[in-house]
JSON list of C-alpha atoms in Angstrom, two decimals:
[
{"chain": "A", "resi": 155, "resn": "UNK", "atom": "CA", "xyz": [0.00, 0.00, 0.00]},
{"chain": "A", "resi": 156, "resn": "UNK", "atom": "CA", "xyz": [2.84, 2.37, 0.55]},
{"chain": "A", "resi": 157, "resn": "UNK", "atom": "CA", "xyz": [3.94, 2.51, -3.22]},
{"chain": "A", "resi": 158, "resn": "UNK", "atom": "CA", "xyz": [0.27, 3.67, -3.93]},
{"chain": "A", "resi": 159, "resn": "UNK", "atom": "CA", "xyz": [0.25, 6.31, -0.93]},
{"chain": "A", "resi": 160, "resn": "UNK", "atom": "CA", "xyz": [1.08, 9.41, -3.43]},
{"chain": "A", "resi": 161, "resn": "UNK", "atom": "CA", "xyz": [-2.04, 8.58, -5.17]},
{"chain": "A", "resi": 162, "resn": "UNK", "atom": "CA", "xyz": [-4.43, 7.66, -2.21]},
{"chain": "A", "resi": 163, "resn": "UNK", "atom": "CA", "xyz": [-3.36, 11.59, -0.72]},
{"chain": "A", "resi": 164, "resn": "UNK", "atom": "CA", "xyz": [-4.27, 13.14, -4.27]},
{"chain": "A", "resi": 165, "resn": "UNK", "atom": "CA", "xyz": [-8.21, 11.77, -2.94]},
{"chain": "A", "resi": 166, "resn": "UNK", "atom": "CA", "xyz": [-10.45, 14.27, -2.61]},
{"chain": "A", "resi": 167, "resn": "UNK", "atom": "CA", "xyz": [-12.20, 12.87, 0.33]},
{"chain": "A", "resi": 168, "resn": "UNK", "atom": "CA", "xyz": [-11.74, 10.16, 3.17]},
{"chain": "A", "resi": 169, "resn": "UNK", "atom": "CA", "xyz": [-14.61, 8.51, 1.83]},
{"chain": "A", "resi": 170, "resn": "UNK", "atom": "CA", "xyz": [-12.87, 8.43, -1.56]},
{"chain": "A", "resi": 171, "resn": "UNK", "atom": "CA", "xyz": [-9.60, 7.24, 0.38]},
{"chain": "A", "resi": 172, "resn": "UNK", "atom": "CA", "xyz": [-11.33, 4.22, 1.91]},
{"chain": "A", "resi": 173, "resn": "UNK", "atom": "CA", "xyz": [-13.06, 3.23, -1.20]},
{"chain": "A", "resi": 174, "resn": "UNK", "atom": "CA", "xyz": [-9.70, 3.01, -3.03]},
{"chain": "A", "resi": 175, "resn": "UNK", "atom": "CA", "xyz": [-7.78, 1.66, -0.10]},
{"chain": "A", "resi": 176, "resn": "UNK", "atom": "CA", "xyz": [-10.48, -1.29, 0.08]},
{"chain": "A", "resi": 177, "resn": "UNK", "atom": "CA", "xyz": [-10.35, -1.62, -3.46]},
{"chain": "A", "resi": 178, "resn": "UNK", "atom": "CA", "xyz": [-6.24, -2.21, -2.79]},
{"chain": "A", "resi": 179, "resn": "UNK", "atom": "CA", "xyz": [-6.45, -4.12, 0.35]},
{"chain": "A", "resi": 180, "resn": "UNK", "atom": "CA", "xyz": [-9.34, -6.44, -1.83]},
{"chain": "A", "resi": 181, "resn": "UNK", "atom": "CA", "xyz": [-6.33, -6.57, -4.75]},
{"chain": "A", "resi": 182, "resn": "UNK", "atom": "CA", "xyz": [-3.61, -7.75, -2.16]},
{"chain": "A", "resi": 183, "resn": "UNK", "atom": "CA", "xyz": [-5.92, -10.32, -0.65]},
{"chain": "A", "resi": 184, "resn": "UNK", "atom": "CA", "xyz": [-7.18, -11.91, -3.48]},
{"chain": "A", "resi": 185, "resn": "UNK", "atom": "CA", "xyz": [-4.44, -12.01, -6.05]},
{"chain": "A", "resi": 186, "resn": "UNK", "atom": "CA", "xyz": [-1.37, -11.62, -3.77]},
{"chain": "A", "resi": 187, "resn": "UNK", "atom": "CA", "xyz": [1.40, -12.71, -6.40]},
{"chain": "A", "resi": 188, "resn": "UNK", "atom": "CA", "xyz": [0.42, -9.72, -8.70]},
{"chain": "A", "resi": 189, "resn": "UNK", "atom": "CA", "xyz": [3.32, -7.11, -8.60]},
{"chain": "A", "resi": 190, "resn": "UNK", "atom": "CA", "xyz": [2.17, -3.21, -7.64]},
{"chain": "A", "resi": 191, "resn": "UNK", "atom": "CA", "xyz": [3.86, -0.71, -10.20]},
{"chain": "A", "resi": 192, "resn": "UNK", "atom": "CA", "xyz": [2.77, 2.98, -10.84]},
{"chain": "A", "resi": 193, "resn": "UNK", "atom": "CA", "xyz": [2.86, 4.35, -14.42]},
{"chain": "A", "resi": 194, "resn": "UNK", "atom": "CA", "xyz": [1.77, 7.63, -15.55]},
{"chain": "A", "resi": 195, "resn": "UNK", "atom": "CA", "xyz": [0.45, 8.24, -12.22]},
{"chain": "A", "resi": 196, "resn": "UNK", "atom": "CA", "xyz": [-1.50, 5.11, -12.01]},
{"chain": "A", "resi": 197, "resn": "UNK", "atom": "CA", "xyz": [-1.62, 2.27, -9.36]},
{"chain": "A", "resi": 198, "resn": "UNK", "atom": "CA", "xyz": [-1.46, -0.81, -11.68]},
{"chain": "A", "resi": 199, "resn": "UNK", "atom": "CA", "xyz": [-0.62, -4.21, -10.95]},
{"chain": "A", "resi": 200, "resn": "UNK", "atom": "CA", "xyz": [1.42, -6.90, -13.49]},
{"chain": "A", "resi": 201, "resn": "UNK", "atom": "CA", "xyz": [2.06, -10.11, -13.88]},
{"chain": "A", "resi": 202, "resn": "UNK", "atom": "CA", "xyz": [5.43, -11.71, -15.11]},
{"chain": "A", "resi": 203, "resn": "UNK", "atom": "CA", "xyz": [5.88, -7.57, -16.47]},
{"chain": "A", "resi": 204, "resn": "UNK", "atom": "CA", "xyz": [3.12, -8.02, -18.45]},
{"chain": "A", "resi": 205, "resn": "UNK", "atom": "CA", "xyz": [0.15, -5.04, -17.48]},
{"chain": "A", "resi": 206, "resn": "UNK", "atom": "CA", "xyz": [-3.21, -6.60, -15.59]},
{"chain": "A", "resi": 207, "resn": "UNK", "atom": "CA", "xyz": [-5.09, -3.95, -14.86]},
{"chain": "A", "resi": 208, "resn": "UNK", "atom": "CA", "xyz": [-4.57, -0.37, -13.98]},
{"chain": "A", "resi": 209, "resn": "UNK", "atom": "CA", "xyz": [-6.88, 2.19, -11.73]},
{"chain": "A", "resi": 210, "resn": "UNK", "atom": "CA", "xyz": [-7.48, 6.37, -12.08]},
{"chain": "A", "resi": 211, "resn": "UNK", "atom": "CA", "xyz": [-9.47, 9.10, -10.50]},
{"chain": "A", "resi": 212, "resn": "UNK", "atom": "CA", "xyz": [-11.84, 11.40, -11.20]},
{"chain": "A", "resi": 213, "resn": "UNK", "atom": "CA", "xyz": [-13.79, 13.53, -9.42]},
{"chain": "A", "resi": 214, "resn": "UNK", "atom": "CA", "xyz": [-17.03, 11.78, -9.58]},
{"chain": "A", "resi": 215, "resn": "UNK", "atom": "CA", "xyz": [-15.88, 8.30, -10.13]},
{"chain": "A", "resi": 216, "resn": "UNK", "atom": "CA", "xyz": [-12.85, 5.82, -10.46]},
{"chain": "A", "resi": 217, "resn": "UNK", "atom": "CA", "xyz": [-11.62, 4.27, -13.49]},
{"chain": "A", "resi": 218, "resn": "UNK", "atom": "CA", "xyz": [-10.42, 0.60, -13.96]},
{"chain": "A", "resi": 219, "resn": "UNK", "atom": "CA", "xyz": [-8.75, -0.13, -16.95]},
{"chain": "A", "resi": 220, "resn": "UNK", "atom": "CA", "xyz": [-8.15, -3.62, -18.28]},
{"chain": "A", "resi": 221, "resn": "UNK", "atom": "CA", "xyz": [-7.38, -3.53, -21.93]},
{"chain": "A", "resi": 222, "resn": "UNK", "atom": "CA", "xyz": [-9.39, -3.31, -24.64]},
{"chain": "A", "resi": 223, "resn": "UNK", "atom": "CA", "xyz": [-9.94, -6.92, -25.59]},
{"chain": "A", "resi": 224, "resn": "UNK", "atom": "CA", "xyz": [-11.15, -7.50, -21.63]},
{"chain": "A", "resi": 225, "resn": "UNK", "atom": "CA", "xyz": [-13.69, -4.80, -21.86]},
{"chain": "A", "resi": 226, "resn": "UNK", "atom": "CA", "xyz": [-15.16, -6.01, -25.20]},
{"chain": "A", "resi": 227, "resn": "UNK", "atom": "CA", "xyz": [-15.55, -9.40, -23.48]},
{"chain": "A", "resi": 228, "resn": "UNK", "atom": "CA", "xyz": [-17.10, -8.30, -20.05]},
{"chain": "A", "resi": 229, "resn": "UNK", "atom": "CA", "xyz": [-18.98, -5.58, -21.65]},
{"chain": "A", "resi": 230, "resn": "UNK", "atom": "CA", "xyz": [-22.16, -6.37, -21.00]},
{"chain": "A", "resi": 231, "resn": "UNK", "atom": "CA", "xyz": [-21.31, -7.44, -17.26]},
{"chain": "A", "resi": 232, "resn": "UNK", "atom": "CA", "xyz": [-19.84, -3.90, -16.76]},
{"chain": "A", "resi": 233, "resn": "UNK", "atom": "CA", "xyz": [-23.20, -2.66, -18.15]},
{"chain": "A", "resi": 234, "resn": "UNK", "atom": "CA", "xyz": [-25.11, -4.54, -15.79]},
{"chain": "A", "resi": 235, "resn": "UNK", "atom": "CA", "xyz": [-23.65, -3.64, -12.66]},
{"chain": "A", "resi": 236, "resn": "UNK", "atom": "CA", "xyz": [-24.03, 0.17, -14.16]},
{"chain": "A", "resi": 237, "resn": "UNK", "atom": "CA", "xyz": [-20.84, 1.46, -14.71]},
{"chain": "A", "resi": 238, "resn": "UNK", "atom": "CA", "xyz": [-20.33, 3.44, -17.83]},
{"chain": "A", "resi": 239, "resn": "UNK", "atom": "CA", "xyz": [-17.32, 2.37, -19.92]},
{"chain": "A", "resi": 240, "resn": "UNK", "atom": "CA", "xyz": [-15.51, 3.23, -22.81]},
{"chain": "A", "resi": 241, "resn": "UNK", "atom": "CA", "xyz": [-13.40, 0.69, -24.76]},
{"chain": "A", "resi": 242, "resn": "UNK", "atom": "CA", "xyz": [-10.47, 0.77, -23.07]},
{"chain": "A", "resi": 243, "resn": "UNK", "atom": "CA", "xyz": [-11.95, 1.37, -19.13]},
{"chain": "A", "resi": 244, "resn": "UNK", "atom": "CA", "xyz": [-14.79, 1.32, -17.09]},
{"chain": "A", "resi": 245, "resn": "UNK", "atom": "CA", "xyz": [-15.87, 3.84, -14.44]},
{"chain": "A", "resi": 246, "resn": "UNK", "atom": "CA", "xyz": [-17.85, 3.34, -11.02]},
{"chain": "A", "resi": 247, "resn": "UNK", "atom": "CA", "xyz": [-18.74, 6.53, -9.09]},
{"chain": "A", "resi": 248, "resn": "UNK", "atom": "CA", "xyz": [-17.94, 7.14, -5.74]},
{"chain": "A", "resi": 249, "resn": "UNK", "atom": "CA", "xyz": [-21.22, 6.39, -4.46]},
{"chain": "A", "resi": 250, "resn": "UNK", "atom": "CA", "xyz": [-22.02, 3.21, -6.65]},
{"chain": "A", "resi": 251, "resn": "UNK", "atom": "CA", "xyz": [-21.35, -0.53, -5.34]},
{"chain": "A", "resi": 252, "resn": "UNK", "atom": "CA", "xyz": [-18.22, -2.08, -6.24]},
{"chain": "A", "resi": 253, "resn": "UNK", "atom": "CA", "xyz": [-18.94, -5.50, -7.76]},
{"chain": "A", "resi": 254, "resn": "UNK", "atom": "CA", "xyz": [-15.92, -7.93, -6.92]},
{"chain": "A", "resi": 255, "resn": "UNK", "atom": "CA", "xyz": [-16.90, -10.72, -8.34]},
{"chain": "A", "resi": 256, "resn": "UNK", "atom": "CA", "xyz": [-16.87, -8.78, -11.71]},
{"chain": "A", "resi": 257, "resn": "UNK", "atom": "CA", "xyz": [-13.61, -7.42, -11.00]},
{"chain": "A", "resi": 258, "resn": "UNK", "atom": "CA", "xyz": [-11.97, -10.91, -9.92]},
{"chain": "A", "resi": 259, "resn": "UNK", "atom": "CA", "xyz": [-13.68, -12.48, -13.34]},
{"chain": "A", "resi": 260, "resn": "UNK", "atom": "CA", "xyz": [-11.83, -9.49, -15.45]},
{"chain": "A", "resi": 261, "resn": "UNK", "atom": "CA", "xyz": [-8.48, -9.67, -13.30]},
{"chain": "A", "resi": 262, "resn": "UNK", "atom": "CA", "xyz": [-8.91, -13.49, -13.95]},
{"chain": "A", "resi": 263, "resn": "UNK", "atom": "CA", "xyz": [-9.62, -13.23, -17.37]},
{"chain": "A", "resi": 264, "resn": "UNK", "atom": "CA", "xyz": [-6.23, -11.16, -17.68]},
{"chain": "A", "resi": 265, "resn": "UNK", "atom": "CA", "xyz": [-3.90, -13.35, -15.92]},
{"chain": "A", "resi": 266, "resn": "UNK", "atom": "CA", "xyz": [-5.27, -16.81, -17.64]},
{"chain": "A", "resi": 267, "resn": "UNK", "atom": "CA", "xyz": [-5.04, -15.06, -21.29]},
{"chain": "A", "resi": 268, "resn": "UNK", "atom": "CA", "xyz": [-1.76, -13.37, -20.72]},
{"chain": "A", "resi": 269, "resn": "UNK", "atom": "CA", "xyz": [0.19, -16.27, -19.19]},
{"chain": "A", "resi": 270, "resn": "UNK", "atom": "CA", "xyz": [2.16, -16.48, -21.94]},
{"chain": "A", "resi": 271, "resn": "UNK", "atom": "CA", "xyz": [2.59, -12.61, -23.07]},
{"chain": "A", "resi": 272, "resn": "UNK", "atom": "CA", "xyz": [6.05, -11.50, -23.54]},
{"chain": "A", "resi": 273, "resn": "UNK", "atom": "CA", "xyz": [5.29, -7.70, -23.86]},
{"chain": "A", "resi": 274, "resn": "UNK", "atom": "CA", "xyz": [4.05, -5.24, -21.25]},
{"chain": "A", "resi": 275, "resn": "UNK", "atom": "CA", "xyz": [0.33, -4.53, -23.57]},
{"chain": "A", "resi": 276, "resn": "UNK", "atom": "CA", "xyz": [-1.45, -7.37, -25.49]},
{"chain": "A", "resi": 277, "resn": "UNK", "atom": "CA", "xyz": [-0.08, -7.30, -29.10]}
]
């Protein structure tokens, strides 16, 4: 958590401070042997130096971005828990629910098709 304290203190809020640290804690917990990196002022996490997913702020929401060939395949999950998206990233505002079991299936989905990736972005 300490390599992602420069970007937790940008937060506008506590309550946007907890939501990201849970979000963190939830990451270190569930898919401990992912390595924490920060790139263009990003928390991201990797896998054998390959990217897995990547998270940003806004003002009125949070972004997660997983590539572009992970949100064409979960796009109609991300719909359905009512997060807007784009192709490349998905955002959840402050006040919505986070839905973890969506966000383990797209982590998931990232490590399992990337196990064999030899370059930071899919190809």
């Amino acid at each position: 958590m300490d390599l992602f304290k420069s970007f937790l203190n940008t937060l506008e809020t506590d309550s946007q401070k907890d939501t990201m640290i849970q979000v963190f804690q939830w990451m270190n917990d569930t898919f401990p042997k992912l390595e924490t990196t920060v790139k263009w002022n990003q928390p991201m996490y990797t896998d054998h130096g390959t990217f897995i997913i990547a998270f940003s702020k806004a003002k009125q929401h949070f972004s997660i971005a997983p590539e572009a060939k992970t949100m064409s395949h979960f796009s109609e999950r991300i719909t359905n828990a009512g997060y807007s998206q784009t192709n490349n990233l998905f955002k959840i505002k402050w006040t919505q629910d986070i839905d973890f079991n969506l966000l383990q299936d797209i982590i998931q989905f990232n490590i399992d098709d990337k196990q064999n990736c030899d370059s930071f972005w899919r190809k």
